[in-house]
Amino acid sequence: MKKEKIRFGISILIGSIFSFIICFFDPMRVLISKGASMTSDYSIGAAFFYFFLIVLINGIINKINKRISLKSEELIIIFGMMAVACAIPTWGFALNLIPLLPGVYYYSDPSWKENFIPYINKLITVNDKDAVNWFFEGLPKGYKIPWDKWILPLTLWFILIFSVYLLSILIIYFLSKRWIEEERLLYPLITPPTELSKKENSFPPVMKNKIFYLGMLIPFLILSFYCLNIYFPSVPQINLSKTYKIFRGTVGLNVRIAFEVIGLIYFVSLDVSLGLWLFFLIFTIQKGIFNITGFGKVTPEPWAFSGIEAGYECMGAMFMMVLIILWQERNYLKSVFLDKKNIFYTILSIICFFIIVFWLKFAGLKFIHSFIFTIFAFLTFIGITRVVCQSGTPYARSGVVPAGMLINIFGTEKIGANGITALGFTSPWACDLRTLVMTSSANFFALGERFKINFKKIIISSIIAVIIGIFASFYSIIKTSYKYGGINLGGWQFTNYVPYTINWVKEYILH
């Protein structure tokens, strides 16, 4: 039987629409409704939610007219685009970046003006006084959003982040065949879309199972109490977590019921899930011992929420894992890089890498430091992506961040005030790594391999999702902020994020 041709254009169109919806409305949910983001972690909740609706509607269409309903491969392209888009609007990048650009001036105190502001490359920030104040306090009546003050910095940031995302996609393109076919990574996050894409008399078999709906109903009912409590405080919340203080109260062991973890861990092998649980306990015990014995570094370390010593221990282990993997795959990677059909992607990857390096130099970092920072950043991205693809964990962060590593290796004097300030501006895309385009792309390629979709189509789909996601997120956040005033909105990016970022930069400059 002849295989039906994939309608790539239709898939791209629907995927683009839902990528826009995700990136436009999810920041609004965080800022206006002050609710939880559906795009802030590797669980890509927004992609799963909208994909379920698409599959449901597609099943109804299939009953009416089978010819116009979406095929499994078309559904996968749509899901992959949404998954990639999920890594952009909130904690992945945009919601971190936009408040930072005017926030460095709005939240500025005398110490910032003396020890931080002079070292900023003004071209990458929004520094017009009215544009800054109106962003956080709301537009005066009759005034319009000063888009002209945003065009240059957003253009410069688009060049950087598009290069970062394109390089991320291409790196995974080079690695995916090996990871999927030879190393056989588990990719637990692709099991739900795989099952939902199977077609059997209109609807996938999993949607005909009553247990499927029971699994949806339980978290829906329990979490509904949280929503109702916001509007009706008399409605009680069902507490799903409890923290136990151990090691003289210096460490909190949080025990909670996380429904997304329960769902995803089902698809993970027993040895991987045991490793995640066991080594987390060992990590917690070690952290407690360090705390009560006073062992550790006193100087500040940005984004080292798990502790500096343990953070570097984790980072060292992850870097070694990535370097060993790359060494083992050196012959394979060499053949892929030099393959005639991939030579365009190889050249494009090199161009993207050096765009990132020279952008960081433009921001104030010396060339050698920019070069090493970019390597550190992508080693981190690859490490986290590898862990998520094998374990399916919806939550992951690096132990420490590339900026802190670079400063500790070279020292503040060699990097200089301009360089440290430039490192502060890497926070939106290389510090709080709660979600990554690279990780979403890796799952997309794994789905493509499973459904026999040409990898070039996946690259094109991912790039389109990235472009739509960036512009939709920028527009949504800026418009919302000028309409309501950033200081009146939810999300820690408008309150604590900017001072946190600038304070550690200032401390390093003065160190």
mmCIF file of C-alpha atoms in Angstrom, residues 54-415:
data_model
loop_
_atom_site.group_PDB
_atom_site.id
_atom_site.type_symbol
_atom_site.label_atom_id
_atom_site.label_comp_id
_atom_site.label_asym_id
_atom_site.label_seq_id
_atom_site.Cartn_x
_atom_site.Cartn_y
_atom_site.Cartn_z
ATOM 1 C CA ILE A 54 -5.856 19.188 18.408
ATOM 2 C CA VAL A 55 -6.068 15.381 18.527
ATOM 3 C CA LEU A 56 -9.603 15.603 19.919
ATOM 4 C CA ILE A 57 -10.754 17.987 17.172
ATOM 5 C CA ASN A 58 -8.914 15.953 14.548
ATOM 6 C CA GLY A 59 -10.766 12.821 15.646
ATOM 7 C CA ILE A 60 -14.104 14.576 15.185
ATOM 8 C CA ILE A 61 -13.044 15.843 11.737
ATOM 9 C CA ASN A 62 -11.901 12.332 10.832
ATOM 10 C CA LYS A 63 -15.386 10.990 11.530
ATOM 11 C CA ILE A 64 -16.908 13.629 9.241
ATOM 12 C CA ASN A 65 -14.339 13.590 6.417
ATOM 13 C CA LYS A 66 -11.334 11.286 6.700
ATOM 14 C CA ARG A 67 -9.547 12.896 3.736
ATOM 15 C CA ILE A 68 -9.064 16.282 5.371
ATOM 16 C CA SER A 69 -8.104 15.031 8.844
ATOM 17 C CA LEU A 70 -4.473 15.215 9.929
ATOM 18 C CA LYS A 71 -2.205 12.197 9.582
ATOM 19 C CA SER A 72 0.041 10.967 12.384
ATOM 20 C CA GLU A 73 3.167 12.523 10.841
ATOM 21 C CA GLU A 74 1.409 15.866 10.452
ATOM 22 C CA LEU A 75 0.340 15.782 14.087
ATOM 23 C CA ILE A 76 3.931 15.096 15.129
ATOM 24 C CA ILE A 77 5.236 18.128 13.209
ATOM 25 C CA ILE A 78 2.613 20.295 14.931
ATOM 26 C CA PHE A 79 3.542 18.932 18.358
ATOM 27 C CA GLY A 80 7.268 19.387 17.699
ATOM 28 C CA MET A 81 6.799 23.023 16.746
ATOM 29 C CA MET A 82 4.789 23.667 19.906
ATOM 30 C CA ALA A 83 7.435 21.898 22.014
ATOM 31 C CA VAL A 84 10.183 24.103 20.568
ATOM 32 C CA ALA A 85 8.055 27.226 21.068
ATOM 33 C CA CYS A 86 7.498 26.327 24.735
ATOM 34 C CA ALA A 87 11.188 26.943 25.471
ATOM 35 C CA ILE A 88 11.001 30.640 24.550
ATOM 36 C CA PRO A 89 8.272 32.822 26.147
ATOM 37 C CA THR A 90 8.822 32.653 29.908
ATOM 38 C CA TRP A 91 11.727 31.155 31.870
ATOM 39 C CA GLY A 92 13.401 29.966 28.676
ATOM 40 C CA PHE A 93 14.259 33.471 27.495
ATOM 41 C CA ALA A 94 11.778 36.269 26.711
ATOM 42 C CA LEU A 95 10.267 36.917 30.147
ATOM 43 C CA ASN A 96 13.790 36.961 31.577
ATOM 44 C CA LEU A 97 15.080 39.373 28.948
ATOM 45 C CA ILE A 98 12.411 42.037 28.425
ATOM 46 C CA PRO A 99 12.188 43.376 32.030
ATOM 47 C CA LEU A 100 15.989 43.352 32.274
ATOM 48 C CA LEU A 101 16.567 45.761 29.372
ATOM 49 C CA PRO A 102 14.822 48.770 30.982
ATOM 50 C CA GLY A 103 15.007 47.351 34.523
ATOM 51 C CA VAL A 104 18.726 47.980 34.924
ATOM 52 C CA TYR A 105 17.893 51.706 34.896
ATOM 53 C CA TYR A 106 14.492 51.651 36.614
ATOM 54 C CA TYR A 107 15.721 49.745 39.680
ATOM 55 C CA SER A 108 19.068 51.536 39.725
ATOM 56 C CA ASP A 109 20.286 52.800 43.102
ATOM 57 C CA PRO A 110 23.363 54.972 43.783
ATOM 58 C CA SER A 111 25.678 51.961 44.058
ATOM 59 C CA TRP A 112 24.468 50.632 40.686
ATOM 60 C CA LYS A 113 25.007 54.019 39.042
ATOM 61 C CA GLU A 114 28.595 54.038 40.249
ATOM 62 C CA ASN A 115 29.582 50.373 39.950
ATOM 63 C CA PHE A 116 27.426 48.911 37.188
ATOM 64 C CA ILE A 117 25.664 51.370 34.846
ATOM 65 C CA PRO A 118 28.900 52.892 33.387
ATOM 66 C CA TYR A 119 29.991 49.483 32.081
ATOM 67 C CA ILE A 120 26.794 48.659 30.161
ATOM 68 C CA ASN A 121 26.819 48.700 26.377
ATOM 69 C CA LYS A 122 23.816 51.023 26.039
ATOM 70 C CA LEU A 123 22.915 49.668 22.583
ATOM 71 C CA ILE A 124 21.681 46.371 24.043
ATOM 72 C CA THR A 125 19.366 48.020 26.585
ATOM 73 C CA VAL A 126 16.364 50.362 26.566
ATOM 74 C CA ASN A 127 17.653 53.537 28.224
ATOM 75 C CA ASP A 128 15.178 56.258 27.239
ATOM 76 C CA LYS A 129 13.785 57.658 30.503
ATOM 77 C CA ASP A 130 10.123 57.732 29.437
ATOM 78 C CA ALA A 131 10.290 54.309 27.778
ATOM 79 C CA VAL A 132 11.773 52.871 30.971
ATOM 80 C CA ASN A 133 9.340 54.498 33.413
ATOM 81 C CA TRP A 134 6.233 53.797 31.327
ATOM 82 C CA PHE A 135 7.250 50.152 30.953
ATOM 83 C CA PHE A 136 7.081 49.643 34.714
ATOM 84 C CA GLU A 137 4.399 52.181 35.643
ATOM 85 C CA GLY A 138 2.081 52.015 32.627
ATOM 86 C CA LEU A 139 1.508 54.348 29.685
ATOM 87 C CA PRO A 140 0.026 57.776 30.438
ATOM 88 C CA LYS A 141 -3.396 58.265 28.900
ATOM 89 C CA GLY A 142 -3.200 59.122 25.210
ATOM 90 C CA TYR A 143 0.380 57.921 24.731
ATOM 91 C CA LYS A 144 1.504 55.033 22.548
ATOM 92 C CA ILE A 145 4.119 52.370 23.193
ATOM 93 C CA PRO A 146 7.543 53.838 22.242
ATOM 94 C CA TRP A 147 8.447 50.990 19.906
ATOM 95 C CA ASP A 148 11.200 53.072 18.306
ATOM 96 C CA LYS A 149 13.206 52.854 21.549
ATOM 97 C CA TRP A 150 12.973 49.059 21.486
ATOM 98 C CA ILE A 151 13.778 48.330 17.826
ATOM 99 C CA LEU A 152 17.586 48.460 18.033
ATOM 100 C CA PRO A 153 18.097 46.489 21.283
ATOM 101 C CA LEU A 154 15.524 43.858 20.272
ATOM 102 C CA THR A 155 17.161 43.496 16.855
ATOM 103 C CA LEU A 156 20.545 42.957 18.482
ATOM 104 C CA TRP A 157 19.094 40.450 20.926
ATOM 105 C CA PHE A 158 17.261 38.647 18.122
ATOM 106 C CA ILE A 159 20.571 38.175 16.284
ATOM 107 C CA LEU A 160 22.090 36.620 19.408
ATOM 108 C CA ILE A 161 19.239 34.376 20.481
ATOM 109 C CA PHE A 162 18.397 33.198 16.969
ATOM 110 C CA SER A 163 22.043 32.165 16.570
ATOM 111 C CA VAL A 164 21.915 30.358 19.928
ATOM 112 C CA TYR A 165 18.728 28.514 18.993
ATOM 113 C CA LEU A 166 19.827 27.676 15.455
ATOM 114 C CA LEU A 167 23.140 26.308 16.718
ATOM 115 C CA SER A 168 21.238 24.302 19.358
ATOM 116 C CA ILE A 169 18.999 22.754 16.690
ATOM 117 C CA LEU A 170 21.944 21.929 14.420
ATOM 118 C CA ILE A 171 23.999 20.365 17.225
ATOM 119 C CA ILE A 172 21.096 18.054 18.022
ATOM 120 C CA TYR A 173 20.695 17.305 14.319
ATOM 121 C CA PHE A 174 24.311 16.085 14.280
ATOM 122 C CA LEU A 175 23.916 14.050 17.493
ATOM 123 C CA SER A 176 20.415 12.624 17.102
ATOM 124 C CA LYS A 177 21.065 9.637 14.827
ATOM 125 C CA ARG A 178 23.704 8.336 17.213
ATOM 126 C CA TRP A 179 21.605 8.953 20.316
ATOM 127 C CA ILE A 180 18.497 7.354 18.816
ATOM 128 C CA GLU A 181 19.823 4.410 16.811
ATOM 129 C CA GLU A 182 23.043 3.346 18.547
ATOM 130 C CA GLU A 183 22.787 4.546 22.136
ATOM 131 C CA ARG A 184 19.009 4.102 22.194
ATOM 132 C CA LEU A 185 18.173 6.846 24.668
ATOM 133 C CA LEU A 186 14.728 6.444 26.200
ATOM 134 C CA TYR A 187 13.163 9.836 25.336
ATOM 135 C CA PRO A 188 10.279 9.396 27.829
ATOM 136 C CA LEU A 189 8.761 12.789 26.929
ATOM 137 C CA ILE A 190 7.907 11.609 23.411
ATOM 138 C CA THR A 191 5.730 8.696 24.562
ATOM 139 C CA PRO A 192 2.536 10.762 25.153
ATOM 140 C CA PRO A 193 2.565 12.448 21.698
ATOM 141 C CA THR A 194 3.450 9.105 20.109
ATOM 142 C CA GLU A 195 0.421 7.430 21.681
ATOM 143 C CA LEU A 196 -1.880 10.358 20.905
ATOM 144 C CA SER A 197 -0.775 10.374 17.257
ATOM 145 C CA LYS A 198 -1.792 6.773 16.633
ATOM 146 C CA LYS A 199 -5.020 6.613 14.644
ATOM 147 C CA GLU A 200 -7.551 3.834 14.997
ATOM 148 C CA ASN A 201 -11.046 4.632 13.738
ATOM 149 C CA SER A 202 -10.659 8.396 14.204
ATOM 150 C CA PHE A 203 -9.292 8.530 17.759
ATOM 151 C CA PRO A 204 -6.053 7.062 19.146
ATOM 152 C CA PRO A 205 -6.485 3.857 21.199
ATOM 153 C CA VAL A 206 -5.333 5.575 24.407
ATOM 154 C CA MET A 207 -8.302 7.981 24.215
ATOM 155 C CA LYS A 208 -10.689 5.030 24.219
ATOM 156 C CA ASN A 209 -9.373 3.779 27.534
ATOM 157 C CA LYS A 210 -11.376 4.878 30.589
ATOM 158 C CA ILE A 211 -8.255 4.804 32.767
ATOM 159 C CA PHE A 212 -6.832 7.599 30.596
ATOM 160 C CA TYR A 213 -9.658 9.924 31.628
ATOM 161 C CA LEU A 214 -9.433 8.851 35.265
ATOM 162 C CA GLY A 215 -5.755 9.828 35.182
ATOM 163 C CA MET A 216 -6.749 13.257 33.857
ATOM 164 C CA LEU A 217 -9.618 13.694 36.298
ATOM 165 C CA ILE A 218 -7.667 13.175 39.527
ATOM 166 C CA PRO A 219 -5.155 16.049 39.100
ATOM 167 C CA PHE A 220 -7.847 18.219 37.487
ATOM 168 C CA LEU A 221 -10.127 17.981 40.533
ATOM 169 C CA ILE A 222 -7.349 18.382 43.101
ATOM 170 C CA LEU A 223 -5.675 21.318 41.345
ATOM 171 C CA SER A 224 -9.067 22.978 40.810
ATOM 172 C CA PHE A 225 -9.128 23.664 44.545
ATOM 173 C CA TYR A 226 -6.003 25.791 44.126
ATOM 174 C CA CYS A 227 -7.681 27.845 41.411
ATOM 175 C CA LEU A 228 -10.911 28.255 43.362
ATOM 176 C CA ASN A 229 -8.978 29.290 46.477
ATOM 177 C CA ILE A 230 -7.519 32.271 44.586
ATOM 178 C CA TYR A 231 -10.985 33.705 43.932
ATOM 179 C CA PHE A 232 -12.796 32.216 46.933
ATOM 180 C CA PRO A 233 -10.437 32.004 49.940
ATOM 181 C CA SER A 234 -13.010 30.007 51.888
ATOM 182 C CA VAL A 235 -12.432 27.068 49.527
ATOM 183 C CA PRO A 236 -9.639 25.003 51.106
ATOM 184 C CA GLN A 237 -6.482 23.998 49.262
ATOM 185 C CA ILE A 238 -5.382 20.381 49.203
ATOM 186 C CA ASN A 239 -1.789 20.420 50.402
ATOM 187 C CA LEU A 240 0.347 18.133 48.253
ATOM 188 C CA SER A 241 3.758 18.931 49.692
ATOM 189 C CA LYS A 242 5.590 19.048 52.987
ATOM 190 C CA THR A 243 9.148 20.104 53.742
ATOM 191 C CA TYR A 244 11.122 18.325 56.461
ATOM 192 C CA LYS A 245 14.022 20.265 57.964
ATOM 193 C CA ILE A 246 17.112 18.130 58.530
ATOM 194 C CA PHE A 247 20.750 18.684 59.484
ATOM 195 C CA ARG A 248 19.924 21.232 62.215
ATOM 196 C CA GLY A 249 17.401 22.910 59.953
ATOM 197 C CA THR A 250 19.965 23.846 57.295
ATOM 198 C CA VAL A 251 18.484 21.640 54.564
ATOM 199 C CA GLY A 252 14.876 21.181 53.527
ATOM 200 C CA LEU A 253 13.778 17.795 52.181
ATOM 201 C CA ASN A 254 10.668 18.542 50.147
ATOM 202 C CA VAL A 255 8.232 15.667 49.725
ATOM 203 C CA ARG A 256 5.367 16.338 47.339
ATOM 204 C CA ILE A 257 2.977 14.745 44.927
ATOM 205 C CA ALA A 258 3.745 16.044 41.424
ATOM 206 C CA PHE A 259 1.281 14.614 38.937
ATOM 207 C CA GLU A 260 3.380 15.398 35.869
ATOM 208 C CA VAL A 261 6.325 13.560 37.426
ATOM 209 C CA ILE A 262 4.142 10.547 38.238
ATOM 210 C CA GLY A 263 2.922 10.491 34.648
ATOM 211 C CA LEU A 264 6.326 10.883 33.008
ATOM 212 C CA ILE A 265 8.293 8.611 35.351
ATOM 213 C CA TYR A 266 6.016 5.746 34.285
ATOM 214 C CA PHE A 267 7.812 5.743 30.924
ATOM 215 C CA VAL A 268 11.300 5.679 32.490
ATOM 216 C CA SER A 269 13.259 2.478 33.129
ATOM 217 C CA LEU A 270 13.630 1.347 36.730
ATOM 218 C CA ASP A 271 17.407 1.828 36.899
ATOM 219 C CA VAL A 272 17.162 5.433 35.659
ATOM 220 C CA SER A 273 14.342 6.358 38.062
ATOM 221 C CA LEU A 274 16.207 4.694 40.950
ATOM 222 C CA GLY A 275 19.322 6.677 40.057
ATOM 223 C CA LEU A 276 17.411 9.963 40.050
ATOM 224 C CA TRP A 277 15.885 9.253 43.464
ATOM 225 C CA LEU A 278 18.921 7.710 45.159
ATOM 226 C CA PHE A 279 21.510 10.248 44.052
ATOM 227 C CA PHE A 280 19.223 13.116 44.978
ATOM 228 C CA LEU A 281 19.118 11.747 48.536
ATOM 229 C CA ILE A 282 22.911 11.377 48.578
ATOM 230 C CA PHE A 283 23.220 14.916 47.212
ATOM 231 C CA THR A 284 20.920 16.236 49.979
ATOM 232 C CA ILE A 285 22.893 14.434 52.695
ATOM 233 C CA GLN A 286 26.174 15.807 51.345
ATOM 234 C CA LYS A 287 24.726 19.316 51.257
ATOM 235 C CA GLY A 288 23.615 18.977 54.877
ATOM 236 C CA ILE A 289 27.066 17.783 55.979
ATOM 237 C CA PHE A 290 28.689 20.743 54.221
ATOM 238 C CA ASN A 291 26.273 23.121 55.937
ATOM 239 C CA ILE A 292 26.783 21.909 59.498
ATOM 240 C CA THR A 293 30.575 21.577 59.176
ATOM 241 C CA GLY A 294 31.005 25.029 57.653
ATOM 242 C CA PHE A 295 32.792 23.637 54.617
ATOM 243 C CA GLY A 296 32.431 25.849 51.586
ATOM 244 C CA LYS A 297 33.034 29.003 49.658
ATOM 245 C CA VAL A 298 31.874 32.302 51.137
ATOM 246 C CA THR A 299 31.980 34.565 48.074
ATOM 247 C CA PRO A 300 28.734 34.930 46.079
ATOM 248 C CA GLU A 301 27.914 32.592 43.207
ATOM 249 C CA PRO A 302 25.085 33.465 40.792
ATOM 250 C CA TRP A 303 22.275 30.952 40.365
ATOM 251 C CA ALA A 304 23.958 28.282 42.522
ATOM 252 C CA PHE A 305 20.714 27.430 44.314
ATOM 253 C CA SER A 306 21.903 23.943 45.322
ATOM 254 C CA GLY A 307 25.030 25.219 47.023
ATOM 255 C CA ILE A 308 28.337 26.235 45.489
ATOM 256 C CA GLU A 309 30.408 23.137 46.329
ATOM 257 C CA ALA A 310 27.717 20.664 45.339
ATOM 258 C CA GLY A 311 26.923 22.779 42.291
ATOM 259 C CA TYR A 312 30.497 22.582 40.996
ATOM 260 C CA GLU A 313 30.597 18.886 41.793
ATOM 261 C CA CYS A 314 27.473 18.340 39.666
ATOM 262 C CA MET A 315 28.768 20.605 36.912
ATOM 263 C CA GLY A 316 32.108 18.817 36.804
ATOM 264 C CA ALA A 317 30.368 15.464 36.527
ATOM 265 C CA MET A 318 28.096 16.730 33.754
ATOM 266 C CA PHE A 319 30.952 18.307 31.783
ATOM 267 C CA MET A 320 32.954 15.088 32.065
ATOM 268 C CA MET A 321 29.933 13.107 30.869
ATOM 269 C CA VAL A 322 29.512 15.377 27.835
ATOM 270 C CA LEU A 323 33.232 15.353 26.984
ATOM 271 C CA ILE A 324 33.375 11.547 27.217
ATOM 272 C CA ILE A 325 30.296 11.269 24.984
ATOM 273 C CA LEU A 326 31.784 13.652 22.416
ATOM 274 C CA TRP A 327 35.116 11.792 22.516
ATOM 275 C CA GLN A 328 33.407 8.434 22.002
ATOM 276 C CA GLU A 329 31.445 9.894 19.114
ATOM 277 C CA ARG A 330 34.369 11.756 17.552
ATOM 278 C CA ASN A 331 34.620 9.546 14.453
ATOM 279 C CA TYR A 332 30.877 9.589 13.937
ATOM 280 C CA LEU A 333 30.708 13.376 14.352
ATOM 281 C CA LYS A 334 33.636 13.876 11.983
ATOM 282 C CA SER A 335 31.891 11.833 9.298
ATOM 283 C CA VAL A 336 28.623 13.722 9.850
ATOM 284 C CA PHE A 337 30.283 17.159 9.792
ATOM 285 C CA LEU A 338 32.183 16.411 6.579
ATOM 286 C CA ASP A 339 29.347 14.618 4.814
ATOM 287 C CA LYS A 340 28.535 16.488 1.586
ATOM 288 C CA LYS A 341 24.819 16.575 2.366
ATOM 289 C CA ASN A 342 25.558 18.185 5.757
ATOM 290 C CA ILE A 343 28.281 20.635 4.753
ATOM 291 C CA PHE A 344 25.792 23.534 4.643
ATOM 292 C CA TYR A 345 24.699 22.774 8.226
ATOM 293 C CA THR A 346 28.335 22.478 9.331
ATOM 294 C CA ILE A 347 29.219 25.901 7.903
ATOM 295 C CA LEU A 348 26.019 27.386 9.354
ATOM 296 C CA SER A 349 26.902 25.994 12.795
ATOM 297 C CA ILE A 350 30.355 27.579 12.678
ATOM 298 C CA ILE A 351 28.853 30.920 11.611
ATOM 299 C CA CYS A 352 26.305 30.801 14.464
ATOM 300 C CA PHE A 353 29.029 29.959 16.977
ATOM 301 C CA PHE A 354 31.140 32.956 15.996
ATOM 302 C CA ILE A 355 28.128 35.285 15.851
ATOM 303 C CA ILE A 356 27.530 34.409 19.509
ATOM 304 C CA VAL A 357 31.211 34.913 20.365
ATOM 305 C CA PHE A 358 31.443 38.307 18.647
ATOM 306 C CA TRP A 359 28.087 39.409 20.088
ATOM 307 C CA LEU A 360 29.411 38.765 23.585
ATOM 308 C CA LYS A 361 32.581 40.665 22.690
ATOM 309 C CA PHE A 362 30.393 43.525 21.455
ATOM 310 C CA ALA A 363 28.572 43.463 24.811
ATOM 311 C CA GLY A 364 31.858 43.913 26.685
ATOM 312 C CA LEU A 365 33.514 40.509 27.109
ATOM 313 C CA LYS A 366 37.035 39.907 25.785
ATOM 314 C CA PHE A 367 37.294 37.595 22.771
ATOM 315 C CA ILE A 368 38.985 34.695 24.565
ATOM 316 C CA HIS A 369 36.461 34.870 27.397
ATOM 317 C CA SER A 370 33.561 35.055 24.921
ATOM 318 C CA PHE A 371 34.912 31.998 23.110
ATOM 319 C CA ILE A 372 35.290 29.929 26.281
ATOM 320 C CA PHE A 373 31.941 31.101 27.683
ATOM 321 C CA THR A 374 30.155 29.967 24.513
ATOM 322 C CA ILE A 375 31.789 26.537 24.778
ATOM 323 C CA PHE A 376 30.791 26.299 28.457
ATOM 324 C CA ALA A 377 27.216 27.305 27.626
ATOM 325 C CA PHE A 378 26.768 24.683 24.919
ATOM 326 C CA LEU A 379 28.438 21.945 26.958
ATOM 327 C CA THR A 380 25.851 22.773 29.632
ATOM 328 C CA PHE A 381 23.000 22.699 27.109
ATOM 329 C CA ILE A 382 24.130 19.330 25.737
ATOM 330 C CA GLY A 383 24.515 17.872 29.239
ATOM 331 C CA ILE A 384 21.061 18.922 30.395
ATOM 332 C CA THR A 385 19.529 17.779 27.104
ATOM 333 C CA ARG A 386 21.165 14.376 27.440
ATOM 334 C CA VAL A 387 19.870 13.971 31.004
ATOM 335 C CA VAL A 388 16.309 14.993 30.103
ATOM 336 C CA CYS A 389 16.245 12.769 26.992
ATOM 337 C CA GLN A 390 17.336 9.748 29.016
ATOM 338 C CA SER A 391 15.459 10.375 32.262
ATOM 339 C CA GLY A 392 12.386 12.330 31.178
ATOM 340 C CA THR A 393 12.684 14.550 34.247
ATOM 341 C CA PRO A 394 10.422 17.584 33.822
ATOM 342 C CA TYR A 395 12.618 19.709 36.104
ATOM 343 C CA ALA A 396 16.352 20.251 35.733
ATOM 344 C CA ARG A 397 18.948 22.974 36.255
ATOM 345 C CA SER A 398 22.702 23.166 36.005
ATOM 346 C CA GLY A 399 24.556 23.104 39.328
ATOM 347 C CA VAL A 400 26.305 26.368 38.511
ATOM 348 C CA VAL A 401 26.141 28.578 35.443
ATOM 349 C CA PRO A 402 28.729 29.372 32.741
ATOM 350 C CA ALA A 403 29.070 32.994 33.928
ATOM 351 C CA GLY A 404 30.094 31.949 37.431
ATOM 352 C CA MET A 405 32.462 29.301 36.103
ATOM 353 C CA LEU A 406 34.216 31.780 33.835
ATOM 354 C CA ILE A 407 34.696 34.293 36.655
ATOM 355 C CA ASN A 408 36.090 31.664 39.022
ATOM 356 C CA ILE A 409 38.520 30.345 36.401
ATOM 357 C CA PHE A 410 39.941 33.673 35.200
ATOM 358 C CA GLY A 411 39.218 35.966 38.133
ATOM 359 C CA THR A 412 37.421 39.293 38.210
ATOM 360 C CA GLU A 413 40.532 41.347 37.459
ATOM 361 C CA LYS A 414 41.263 39.617 34.144
ATOM 362 C CA ILE A 415 37.664 39.635 32.991
#
